[in-house]
Structure formats: C-alpha cells, structure tokens
Coordinates of C-alpha atoms in Angstrom, one line a residue:
X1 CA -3.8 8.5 -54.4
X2 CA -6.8 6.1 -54.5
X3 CA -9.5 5.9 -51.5
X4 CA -11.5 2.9 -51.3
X5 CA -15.2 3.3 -49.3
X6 CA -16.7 0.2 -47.7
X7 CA -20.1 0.5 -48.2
X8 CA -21.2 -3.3 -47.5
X9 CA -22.8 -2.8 -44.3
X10 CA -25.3 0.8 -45.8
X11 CA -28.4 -0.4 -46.4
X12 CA -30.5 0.5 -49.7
X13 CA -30.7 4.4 -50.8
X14 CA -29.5 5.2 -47.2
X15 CA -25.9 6.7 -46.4
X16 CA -24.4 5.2 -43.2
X17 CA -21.1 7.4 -43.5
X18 CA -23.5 10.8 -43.1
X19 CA -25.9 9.4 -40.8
X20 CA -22.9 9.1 -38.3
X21 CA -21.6 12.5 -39.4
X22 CA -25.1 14.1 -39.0
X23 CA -25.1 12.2 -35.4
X24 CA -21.9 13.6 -34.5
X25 CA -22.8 17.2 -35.7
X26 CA -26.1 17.6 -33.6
X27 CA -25.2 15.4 -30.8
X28 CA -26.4 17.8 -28.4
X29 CA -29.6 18.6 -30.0
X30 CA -30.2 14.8 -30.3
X31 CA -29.5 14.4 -26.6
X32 CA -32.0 17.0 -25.4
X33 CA -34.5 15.5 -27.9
X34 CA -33.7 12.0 -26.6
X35 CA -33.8 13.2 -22.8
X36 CA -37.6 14.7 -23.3
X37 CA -38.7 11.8 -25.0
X38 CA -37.6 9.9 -22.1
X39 CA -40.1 12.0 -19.6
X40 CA -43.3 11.1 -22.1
X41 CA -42.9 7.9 -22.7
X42 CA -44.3 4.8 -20.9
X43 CA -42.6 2.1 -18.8
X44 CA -42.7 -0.4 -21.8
X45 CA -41.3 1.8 -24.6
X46 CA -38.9 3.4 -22.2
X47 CA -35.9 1.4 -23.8
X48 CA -37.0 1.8 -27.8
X49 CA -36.1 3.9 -30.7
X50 CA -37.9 6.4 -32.7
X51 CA -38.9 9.6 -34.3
X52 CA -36.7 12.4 -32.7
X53 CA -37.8 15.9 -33.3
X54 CA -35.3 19.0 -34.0
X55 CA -36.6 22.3 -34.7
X56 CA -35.2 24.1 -37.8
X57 CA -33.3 26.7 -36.3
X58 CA -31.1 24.5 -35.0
X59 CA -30.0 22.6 -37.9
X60 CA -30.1 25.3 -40.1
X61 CA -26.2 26.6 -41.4
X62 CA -24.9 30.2 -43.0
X63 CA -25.0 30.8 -46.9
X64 CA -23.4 33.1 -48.6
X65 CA -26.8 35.4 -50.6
X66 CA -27.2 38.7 -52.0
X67 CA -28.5 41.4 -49.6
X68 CA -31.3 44.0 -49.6
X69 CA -30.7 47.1 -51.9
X70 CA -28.4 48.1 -54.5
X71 CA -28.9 47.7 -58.2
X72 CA -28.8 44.3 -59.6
X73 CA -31.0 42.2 -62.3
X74 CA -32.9 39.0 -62.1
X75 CA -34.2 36.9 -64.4
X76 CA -37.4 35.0 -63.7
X77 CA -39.2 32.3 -65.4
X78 CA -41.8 33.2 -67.7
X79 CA -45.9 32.0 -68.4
X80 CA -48.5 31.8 -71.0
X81 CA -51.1 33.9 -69.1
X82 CA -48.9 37.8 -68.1
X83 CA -47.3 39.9 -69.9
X84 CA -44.8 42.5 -68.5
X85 CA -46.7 45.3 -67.4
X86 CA -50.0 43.1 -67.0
X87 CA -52.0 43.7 -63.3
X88 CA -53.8 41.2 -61.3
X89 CA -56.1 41.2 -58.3
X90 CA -54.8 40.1 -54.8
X91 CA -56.7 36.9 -53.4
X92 CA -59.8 37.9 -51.2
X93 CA -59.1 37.6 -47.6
X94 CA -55.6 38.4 -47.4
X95 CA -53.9 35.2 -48.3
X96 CA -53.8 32.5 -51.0
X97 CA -56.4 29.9 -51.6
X98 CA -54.5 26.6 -50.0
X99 CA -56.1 23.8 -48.4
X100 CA -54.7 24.5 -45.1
X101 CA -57.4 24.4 -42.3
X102 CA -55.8 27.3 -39.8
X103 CA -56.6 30.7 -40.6
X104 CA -54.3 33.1 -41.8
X105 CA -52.1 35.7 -39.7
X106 CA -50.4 38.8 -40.8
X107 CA -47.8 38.4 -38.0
X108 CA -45.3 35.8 -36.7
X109 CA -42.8 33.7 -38.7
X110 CA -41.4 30.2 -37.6
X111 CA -39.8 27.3 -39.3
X112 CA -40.8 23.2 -39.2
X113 CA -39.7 21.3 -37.0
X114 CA -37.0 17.8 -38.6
X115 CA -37.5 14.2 -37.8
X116 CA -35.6 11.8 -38.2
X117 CA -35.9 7.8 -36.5
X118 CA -33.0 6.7 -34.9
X119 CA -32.5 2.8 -33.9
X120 CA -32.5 1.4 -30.1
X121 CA -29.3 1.4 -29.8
X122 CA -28.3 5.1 -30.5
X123 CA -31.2 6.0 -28.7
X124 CA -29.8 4.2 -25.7
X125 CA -26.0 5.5 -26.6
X126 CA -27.4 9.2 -26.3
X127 CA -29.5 8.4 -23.4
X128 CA -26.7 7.2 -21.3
X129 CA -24.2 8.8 -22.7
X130 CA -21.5 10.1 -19.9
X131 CA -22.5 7.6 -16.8
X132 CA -20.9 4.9 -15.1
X133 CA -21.3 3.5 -11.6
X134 CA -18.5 5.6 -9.2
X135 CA -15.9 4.4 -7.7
X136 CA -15.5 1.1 -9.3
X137 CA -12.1 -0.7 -8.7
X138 CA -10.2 -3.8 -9.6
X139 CA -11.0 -6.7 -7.7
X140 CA -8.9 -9.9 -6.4
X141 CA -8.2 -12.7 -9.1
X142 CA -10.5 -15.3 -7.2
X143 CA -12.8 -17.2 -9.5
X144 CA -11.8 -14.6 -12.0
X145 CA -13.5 -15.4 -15.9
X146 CA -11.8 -11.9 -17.5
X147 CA -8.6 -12.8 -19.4
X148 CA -6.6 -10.9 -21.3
X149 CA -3.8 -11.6 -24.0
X150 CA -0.5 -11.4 -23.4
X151 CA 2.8 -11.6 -24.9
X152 CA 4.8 -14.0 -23.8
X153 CA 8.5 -14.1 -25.0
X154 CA 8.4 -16.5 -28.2
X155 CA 8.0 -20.2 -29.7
X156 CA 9.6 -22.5 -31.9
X157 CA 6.3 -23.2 -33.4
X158 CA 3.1 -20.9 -34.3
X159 CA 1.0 -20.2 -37.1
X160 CA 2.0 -17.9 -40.4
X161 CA 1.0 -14.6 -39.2
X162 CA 2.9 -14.9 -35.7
X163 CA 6.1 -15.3 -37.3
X164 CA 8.7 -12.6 -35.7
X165 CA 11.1 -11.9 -38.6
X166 CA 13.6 -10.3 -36.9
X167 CA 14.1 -12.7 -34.3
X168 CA 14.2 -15.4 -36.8
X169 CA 16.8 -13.8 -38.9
X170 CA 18.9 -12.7 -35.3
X171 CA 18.5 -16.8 -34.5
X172 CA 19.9 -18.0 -38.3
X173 CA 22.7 -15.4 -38.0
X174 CA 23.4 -17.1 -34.5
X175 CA 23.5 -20.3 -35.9
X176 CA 25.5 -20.1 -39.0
X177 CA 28.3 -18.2 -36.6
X178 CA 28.1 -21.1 -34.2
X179 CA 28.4 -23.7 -36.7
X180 CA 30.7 -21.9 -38.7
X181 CA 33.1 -20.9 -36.3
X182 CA 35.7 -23.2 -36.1
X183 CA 36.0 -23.6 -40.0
X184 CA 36.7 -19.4 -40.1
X185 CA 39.2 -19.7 -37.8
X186 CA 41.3 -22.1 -39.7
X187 CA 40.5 -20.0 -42.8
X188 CA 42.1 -16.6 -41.3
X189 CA 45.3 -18.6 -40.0
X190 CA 45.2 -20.6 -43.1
X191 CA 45.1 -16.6 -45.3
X192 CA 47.8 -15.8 -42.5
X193 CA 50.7 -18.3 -43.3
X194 CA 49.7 -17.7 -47.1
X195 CA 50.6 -14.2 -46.7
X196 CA 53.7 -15.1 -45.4
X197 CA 54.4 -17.7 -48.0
X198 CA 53.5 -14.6 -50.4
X199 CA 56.1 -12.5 -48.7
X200 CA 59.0 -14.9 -49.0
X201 CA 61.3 -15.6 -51.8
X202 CA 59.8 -17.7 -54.5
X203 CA 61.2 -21.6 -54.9
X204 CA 59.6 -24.9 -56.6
X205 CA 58.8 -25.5 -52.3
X206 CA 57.0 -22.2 -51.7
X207 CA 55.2 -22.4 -54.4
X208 CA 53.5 -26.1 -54.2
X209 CA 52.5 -25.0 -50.6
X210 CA 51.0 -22.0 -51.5
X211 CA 48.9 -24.2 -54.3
X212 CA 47.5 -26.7 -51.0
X213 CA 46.7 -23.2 -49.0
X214 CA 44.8 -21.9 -51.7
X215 CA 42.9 -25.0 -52.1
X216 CA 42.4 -25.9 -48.4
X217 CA 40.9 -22.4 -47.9
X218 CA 39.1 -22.8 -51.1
X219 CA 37.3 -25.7 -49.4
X220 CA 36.9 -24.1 -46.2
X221 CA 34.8 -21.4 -47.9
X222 CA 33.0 -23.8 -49.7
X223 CA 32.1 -25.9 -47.1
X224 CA 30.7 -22.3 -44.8
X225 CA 28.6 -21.1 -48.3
X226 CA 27.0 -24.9 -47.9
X227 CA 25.5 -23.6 -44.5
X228 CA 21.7 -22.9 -45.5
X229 CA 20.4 -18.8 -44.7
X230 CA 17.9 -20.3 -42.2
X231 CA 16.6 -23.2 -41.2
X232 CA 13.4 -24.6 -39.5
X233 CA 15.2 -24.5 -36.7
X234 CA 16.1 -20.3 -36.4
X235 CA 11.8 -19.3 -37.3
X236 CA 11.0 -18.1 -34.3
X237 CA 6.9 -17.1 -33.5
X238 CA 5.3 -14.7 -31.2
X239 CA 4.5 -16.8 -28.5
X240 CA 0.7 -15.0 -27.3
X241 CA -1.0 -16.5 -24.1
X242 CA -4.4 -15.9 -21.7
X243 CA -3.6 -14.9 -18.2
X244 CA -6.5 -14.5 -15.6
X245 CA -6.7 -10.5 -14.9
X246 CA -8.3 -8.5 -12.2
X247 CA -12.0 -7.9 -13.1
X248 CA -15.0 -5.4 -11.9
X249 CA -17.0 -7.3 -10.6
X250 CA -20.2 -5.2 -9.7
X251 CA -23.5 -6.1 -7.9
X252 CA -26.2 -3.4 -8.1
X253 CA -28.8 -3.9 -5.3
X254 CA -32.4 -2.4 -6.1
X255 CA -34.5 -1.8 -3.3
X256 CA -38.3 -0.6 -4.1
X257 CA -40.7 0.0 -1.5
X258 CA -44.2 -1.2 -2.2
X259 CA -46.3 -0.7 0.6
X260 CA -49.7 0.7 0.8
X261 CA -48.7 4.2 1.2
X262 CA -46.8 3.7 -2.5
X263 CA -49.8 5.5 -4.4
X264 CA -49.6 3.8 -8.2
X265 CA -48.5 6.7 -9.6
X266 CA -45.5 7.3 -7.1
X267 CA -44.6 3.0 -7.9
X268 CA -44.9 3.8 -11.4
X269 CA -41.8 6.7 -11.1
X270 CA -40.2 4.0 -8.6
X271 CA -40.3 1.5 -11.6
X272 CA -39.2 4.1 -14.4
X273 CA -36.4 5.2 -12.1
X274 CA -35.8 1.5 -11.8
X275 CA -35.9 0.5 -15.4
X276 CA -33.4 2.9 -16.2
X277 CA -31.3 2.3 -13.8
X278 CA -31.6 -1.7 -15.2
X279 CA -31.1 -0.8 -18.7
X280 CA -28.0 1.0 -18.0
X281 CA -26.5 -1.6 -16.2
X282 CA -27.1 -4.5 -18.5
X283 CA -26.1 -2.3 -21.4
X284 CA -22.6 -0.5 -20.1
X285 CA -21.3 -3.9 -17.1
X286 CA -21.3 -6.9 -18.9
X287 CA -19.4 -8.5 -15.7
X288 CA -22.4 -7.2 -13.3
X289 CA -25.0 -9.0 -11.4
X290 CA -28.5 -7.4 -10.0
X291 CA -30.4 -8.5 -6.8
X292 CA -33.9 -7.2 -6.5
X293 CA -35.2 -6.4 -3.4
X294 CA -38.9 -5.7 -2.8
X295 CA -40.3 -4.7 0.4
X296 CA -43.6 -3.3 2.5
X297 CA -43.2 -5.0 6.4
X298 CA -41.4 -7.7 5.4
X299 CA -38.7 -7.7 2.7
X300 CA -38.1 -10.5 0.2
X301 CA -35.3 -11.0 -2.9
X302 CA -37.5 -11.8 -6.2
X303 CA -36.6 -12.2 -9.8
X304 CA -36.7 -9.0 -12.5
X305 CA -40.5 -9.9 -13.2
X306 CA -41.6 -10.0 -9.7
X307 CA -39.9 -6.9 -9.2
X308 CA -41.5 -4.7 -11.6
X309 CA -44.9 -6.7 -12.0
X310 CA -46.0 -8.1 -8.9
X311 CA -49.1 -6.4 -7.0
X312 CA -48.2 -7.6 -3.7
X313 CA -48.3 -4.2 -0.9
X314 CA -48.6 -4.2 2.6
X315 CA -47.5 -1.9 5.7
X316 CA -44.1 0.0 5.7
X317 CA -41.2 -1.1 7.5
X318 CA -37.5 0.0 5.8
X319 CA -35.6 -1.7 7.6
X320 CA -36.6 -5.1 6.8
X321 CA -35.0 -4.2 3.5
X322 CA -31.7 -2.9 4.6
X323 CA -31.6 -5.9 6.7
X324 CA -31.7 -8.4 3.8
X325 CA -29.8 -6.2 2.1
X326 CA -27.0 -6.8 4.4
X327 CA -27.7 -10.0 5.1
X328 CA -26.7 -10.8 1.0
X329 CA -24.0 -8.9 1.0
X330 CA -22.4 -11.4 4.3
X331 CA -23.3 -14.3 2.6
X332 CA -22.9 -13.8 -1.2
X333 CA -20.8 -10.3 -2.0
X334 CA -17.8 -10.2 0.0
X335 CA -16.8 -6.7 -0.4
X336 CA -13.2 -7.9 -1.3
X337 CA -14.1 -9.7 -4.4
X338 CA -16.9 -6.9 -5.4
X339 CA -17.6 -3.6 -6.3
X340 CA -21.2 -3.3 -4.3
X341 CA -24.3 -1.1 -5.4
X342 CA -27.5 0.0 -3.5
X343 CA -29.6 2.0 -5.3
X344 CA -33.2 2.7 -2.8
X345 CA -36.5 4.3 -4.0
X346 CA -39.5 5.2 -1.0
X347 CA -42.0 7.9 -0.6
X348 CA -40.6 8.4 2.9
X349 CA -43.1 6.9 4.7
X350 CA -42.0 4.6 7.4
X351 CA -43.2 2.9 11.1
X352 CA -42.6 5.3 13.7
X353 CA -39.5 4.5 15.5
X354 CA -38.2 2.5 12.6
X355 CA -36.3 5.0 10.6
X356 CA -33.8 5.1 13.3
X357 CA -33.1 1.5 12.9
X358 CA -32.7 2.4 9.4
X359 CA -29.6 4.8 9.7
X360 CA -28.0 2.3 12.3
X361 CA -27.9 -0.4 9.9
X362 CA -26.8 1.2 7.0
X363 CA -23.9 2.8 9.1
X364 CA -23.2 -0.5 10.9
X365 CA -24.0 -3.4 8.2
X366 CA -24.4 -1.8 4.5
X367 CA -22.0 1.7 4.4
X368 CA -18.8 -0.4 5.9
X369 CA -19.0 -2.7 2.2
X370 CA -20.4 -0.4 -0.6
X371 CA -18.9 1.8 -3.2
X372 CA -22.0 4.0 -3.8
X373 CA -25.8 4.3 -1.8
X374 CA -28.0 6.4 -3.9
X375 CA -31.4 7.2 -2.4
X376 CA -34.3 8.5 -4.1
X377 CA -37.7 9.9 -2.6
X378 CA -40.6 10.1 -4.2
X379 CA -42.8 12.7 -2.7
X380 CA -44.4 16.5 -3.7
X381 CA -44.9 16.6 0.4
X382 CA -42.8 17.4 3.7
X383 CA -40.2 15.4 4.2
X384 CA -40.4 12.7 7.4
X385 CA -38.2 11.1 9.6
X386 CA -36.6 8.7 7.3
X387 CA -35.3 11.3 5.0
X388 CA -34.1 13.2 8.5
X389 CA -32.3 10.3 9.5
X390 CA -30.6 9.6 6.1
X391 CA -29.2 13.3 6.0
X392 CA -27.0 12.1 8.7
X393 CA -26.1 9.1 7.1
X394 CA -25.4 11.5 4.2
X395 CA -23.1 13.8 6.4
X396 CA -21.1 11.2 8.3
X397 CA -20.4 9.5 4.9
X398 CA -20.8 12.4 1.7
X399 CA -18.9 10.6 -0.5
X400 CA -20.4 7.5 -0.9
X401 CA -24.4 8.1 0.0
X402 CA -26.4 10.4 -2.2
X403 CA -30.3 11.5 -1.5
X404 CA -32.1 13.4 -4.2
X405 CA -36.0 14.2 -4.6
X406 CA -38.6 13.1 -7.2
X407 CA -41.7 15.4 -7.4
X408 CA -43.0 14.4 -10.5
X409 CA -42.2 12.1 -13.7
X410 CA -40.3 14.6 -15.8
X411 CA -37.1 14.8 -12.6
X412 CA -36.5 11.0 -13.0
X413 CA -34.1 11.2 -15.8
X414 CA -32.3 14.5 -14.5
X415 CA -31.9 12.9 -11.0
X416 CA -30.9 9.4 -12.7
X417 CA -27.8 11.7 -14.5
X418 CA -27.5 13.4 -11.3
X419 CA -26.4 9.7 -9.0
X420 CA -24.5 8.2 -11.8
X421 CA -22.5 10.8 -13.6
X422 CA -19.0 10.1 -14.4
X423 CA -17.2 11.6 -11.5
X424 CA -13.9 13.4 -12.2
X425 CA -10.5 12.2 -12.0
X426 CA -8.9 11.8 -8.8
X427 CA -12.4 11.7 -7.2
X428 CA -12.2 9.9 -3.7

C-alpha cells in the first residue's frame, strides 16, 4: 500500500503535520499558557500571537532506562590527558568554572522552561476555544442572504461531473422498452405460430412458411439491436439549486459607562473586557452585527473607534443607556428576525434614584426581546444600589441576565469564559 503526504502548504525546514500533532497533544497546557498571557498583555496586543511558555515537566514523556544498582558495565569515551586510575582536584568553590552569573546551590533541582511562537490565529482558536453566544436560534426567512445547496430531483442538462449514472442507464432501459415494444410483441407471436408450424407434419406448404417466419423475426430482431444503448436523450444530471435558509442573525449590544467616576484604570478593564468580547464576535458570527453604546448622563450610539478611543466623560446616569438601548432594538432589531445581545460594563456608580429606573426598563423594554444580558461591574468596593436592583432583575429572569464582578485585570478573561460558555444541551 502506498501513502502519499501533501506537504505543499509546510513552509521551509518546518513540519506542519507535527506542529498540529504537538498542538493537539498539549492542548491544555497551551490553553493555560494562552489564558495568562491574556491577563499581561496590553489592550493593543490583546488579539496577537507569540512566544508561549510551557515548563518542562509537562512536556516531558516516560523512557525505558537502566536503574540504580546491580552489576552492569559501561563504556565511556576516552582522552589524551587521564589515565585509569589517574586523580584530579575538585574545582574551588564547589562547582565548575562556567560563565553563569548566579551563584551556585547545593540544593534544589528544576528543569527549563519550552517556547514555542504560535501564529494569531491559533492563539485566538485556544483563546476562545469552547464559547458561543447562548441561546441562539433560527430566525424567519425575511431579507434572508444565507443559502444553502440543495438537491433538487434531476435535469436533462448539467455539466460532466453531475452526471447520475444510474438514472441515466434506468431512463435508456425505459426507452429502448418503450420503443421497442411493439416490434417484441410480434416477435413472440411470430416464435409462437413457428412452433406450431414446427409441431406439424412437414409438406412443401409448411415448410416455405416456416422460411418467411424465420426471416420476418430475423428482421424484427434486427431492427430492436438497431436501437442505440443510450442516447442524449436518457443522460440524466443531478439537478443542485440555492434555496434561501433560516439564518442567525445576531446583534450584540455593547454598553460601556464612561463617566467621571470610571477611574482610567477601571475603563481600561471595561475596554479589555470589551475587546474581547469584539474579537470573539467578529471571529466565531460572521452573520452578526454590533452597536456601540457609550454613555455618562446622556447616552449616544458611536462607531468601534469612538467607543474604545474617545475621552469624552461626564456624570452618571444608566439609564440613559438602557433607554437607547431599547429604543434600537424598536426601531432596528425586531426580536423576530434577531437573535439580540446586551453585554453592560459600570463600576456601579449611578444618580440616586436612577437605578430603579434602571431595573424597570430592562424588565419592561430590553428583557421582553433579548436572548442573553450579561452584566459586568468593575469595582474592589461595596456594591451600590444598581448592582441591588439588578439582583432582582437577575432573579425574576435567571436564565437570561447574568452579573459577575471584576476586581482586578487578571478576572476579565475567567469572567469573559464564565458569560459566554457553551451551555449544555437542552439548556432553556
């Protein structure tokens, strides 16, 4: 048996076939590794490849060596300056004379650590590896792009490679019985009354007809071997056509809050959580679309640069947010036709009296039309009102509004896994 290895697409002196195998043999050590370099890295090289580190003892695998003790001999390679028997002194200060610039030890053992560069895209493939947006369901057909291909019965024309064989073959069978049918008929009753002829005494009479049988069968046969096998007629093609098909049409909402009480570290986390949270879409939803929402007392919808870049700040009023919010989702997302998002980042801080407003919208405008509400609260202090009020918001609707805590850089990714793991099957 003969195996032939495509090896087009390996670049020079590298191995493609074990790179993938040594990706798929540490995948979880590459995943932790990927996960930490996630935490020290800035906004801007959030999304790129790099060195990954592994330590040693966990790549390292079992060999088969000779143990401690018993009685055995070795052979070692021999020099131009000892003899057997010979004795040398041992270095001065306990250990050899390397260029190392630590200072010896006499206890402890360890191993070095591997690295290895891996590309953007695995990075990203590890990073969000086992996520997707909950809940996500087929939509109506309305304005739909997504097609799909489809059988559809077969053709009398097509290219080559659609020909269906057996269908053609099952059509020239068809036709040569349909053409030929009449002519075998007359052929049978033709054998019949020759039999018969056969059967009967022989005479001069008997005999002549026999002789204008045998020849009118003779060129009833002929005339049925004249049919052709098949004919342009009998091909018959796989007939392949692109119907308009349900898609997932998804609309993530991102509302930051960038008021005055958002210290610049806390709107740096808001934009990390928020850069993940783009990257993930973009990469995994190509059928998705993402409204940005930026807000201190007064709310406004900006582009992806605005949102992460602009300085603009201001008082704190929440609602103004959810309002817009809402407001969008009337006029452009009609929860029939879309699979809607709202994904919220604060530091809880909000105008007294306003955070009830807050829960009554949500409940009343935003809730009704969303598959998911994930809020995130970016704090190290005591909670206030508006993370009270969205704990009820939270119990009257568990399944679809989720509220987690970020204390410092490092929880981002864990509570980013956290909102949008994969949810088992049969989830509600």
């Amino acid at each position: 048996m003969s195996y032939i290895i495509d090896r087009r697409l390996n670049a020079k002196k590298k191995s493609t076939v074990n790179r993938q195998r040594f990706l798929r043999r540490y995948r979880k050590h590459i995943k932790r590794a990927v996960e930490e370099a996630v935490n020290q890295r800035s906004i801007k090289e959030i999304e790129q490849g790099g060195q990954v580190t592994i330590p040693n003892r966990d790549i390292s695998e079992p060999v088969f060596h000779h143990g401690d003790g018993g009685q055995r001999q070795r052979i070692f390679p021999g020099n131009k300056e000892y003899m057997e028997g010979d004795e040398f002194r041992r270095p001065q200060g306990g250990g050899g004379g390397g260029s190392g610039k630590g200072k010896a030890s006499n206890q402890g053992e360890g191993l070095d650590e591997f690295t290895f560069n891996i590309n953007q895209e695995e990075f990203l493939d590890f990073l969000f590896e086992g996520l997707e947006l909950p809940y996500m369901v087929k939509k109506k057909l309305r304005d739909a792009t997504q097609t799909e291909t489809r059988r559809a019965g077969f053709t009398t024309s097509g290219s080559p490679e659609k020909l269906h064989i057996v269908r053609s073959l099952r059509a020239a069978h068809a036709r040569r019985i349909a053409l030929s049918g009449k002519d075998r008929r007359q052929v049978r009753e033709l054998k019949k009354e020759l039999w018969k002829l056969e059967d009967a005494p022989s005479n001069p009479e008997n005999a002549k007809l026999r002789e204008l049988l045998r020849a009118e069968i003779e060129a009833l046969e002929k005339k049925i071997r004249k049919l052709p096998f098949i004919d342009d007629f009998d091909l018959k093609f796989t007939n392949l056509v692109r119907v308009p098909v349900p898609s997932s049409k998804a609309v993530m909402f991102c509302v930051m809050d960038v008021s005055g009480s958002m210290t610049q570290a806390i709107k740096d986390m808001a934009k990390r959580f928020f850069i993940l949270l783009y990257l993930f879409l973009t990469r995994n939803y190509k059928q998705i679309e993402v409204v940005f929402i930026r807000h201190h007392t007064h709310a406004k919808e900006v582009d992806e640069e605005e949102f992460f870049y602009s300085r603009e700040t201001g008082g704190t009023i929440v609602s103004s947010a959810l309002t817009l919010s809402g407001d969008v989702i009337r006029d452009r997302y009609p929860a029939g036709d879309w699979n809607i998002y709202v994904a919220q980042a604060s530091d809880g801080d909000n105008w007294d009296g306003d955070s009830d407003a807050c829960r009554q919208i949500l409940i009343n405008k935003v809730l009704p039309h969303v598959q998911y509400y994930a809020y995130v609260e970016i704090t190290t202090g005591p909670h206030q009102n508006l993370w009270l009020e969205y704990e009820r918001v939270r119990e009257a609707y568990p399944e679809t509004f989720a509220m987690h805590q970020i204390e410092e850089a490092s929880d981002i990714y864990p509570v980013f896994r956290k909102l949008f793991a994969r949810k088992m099957e049969g989830a509600a």
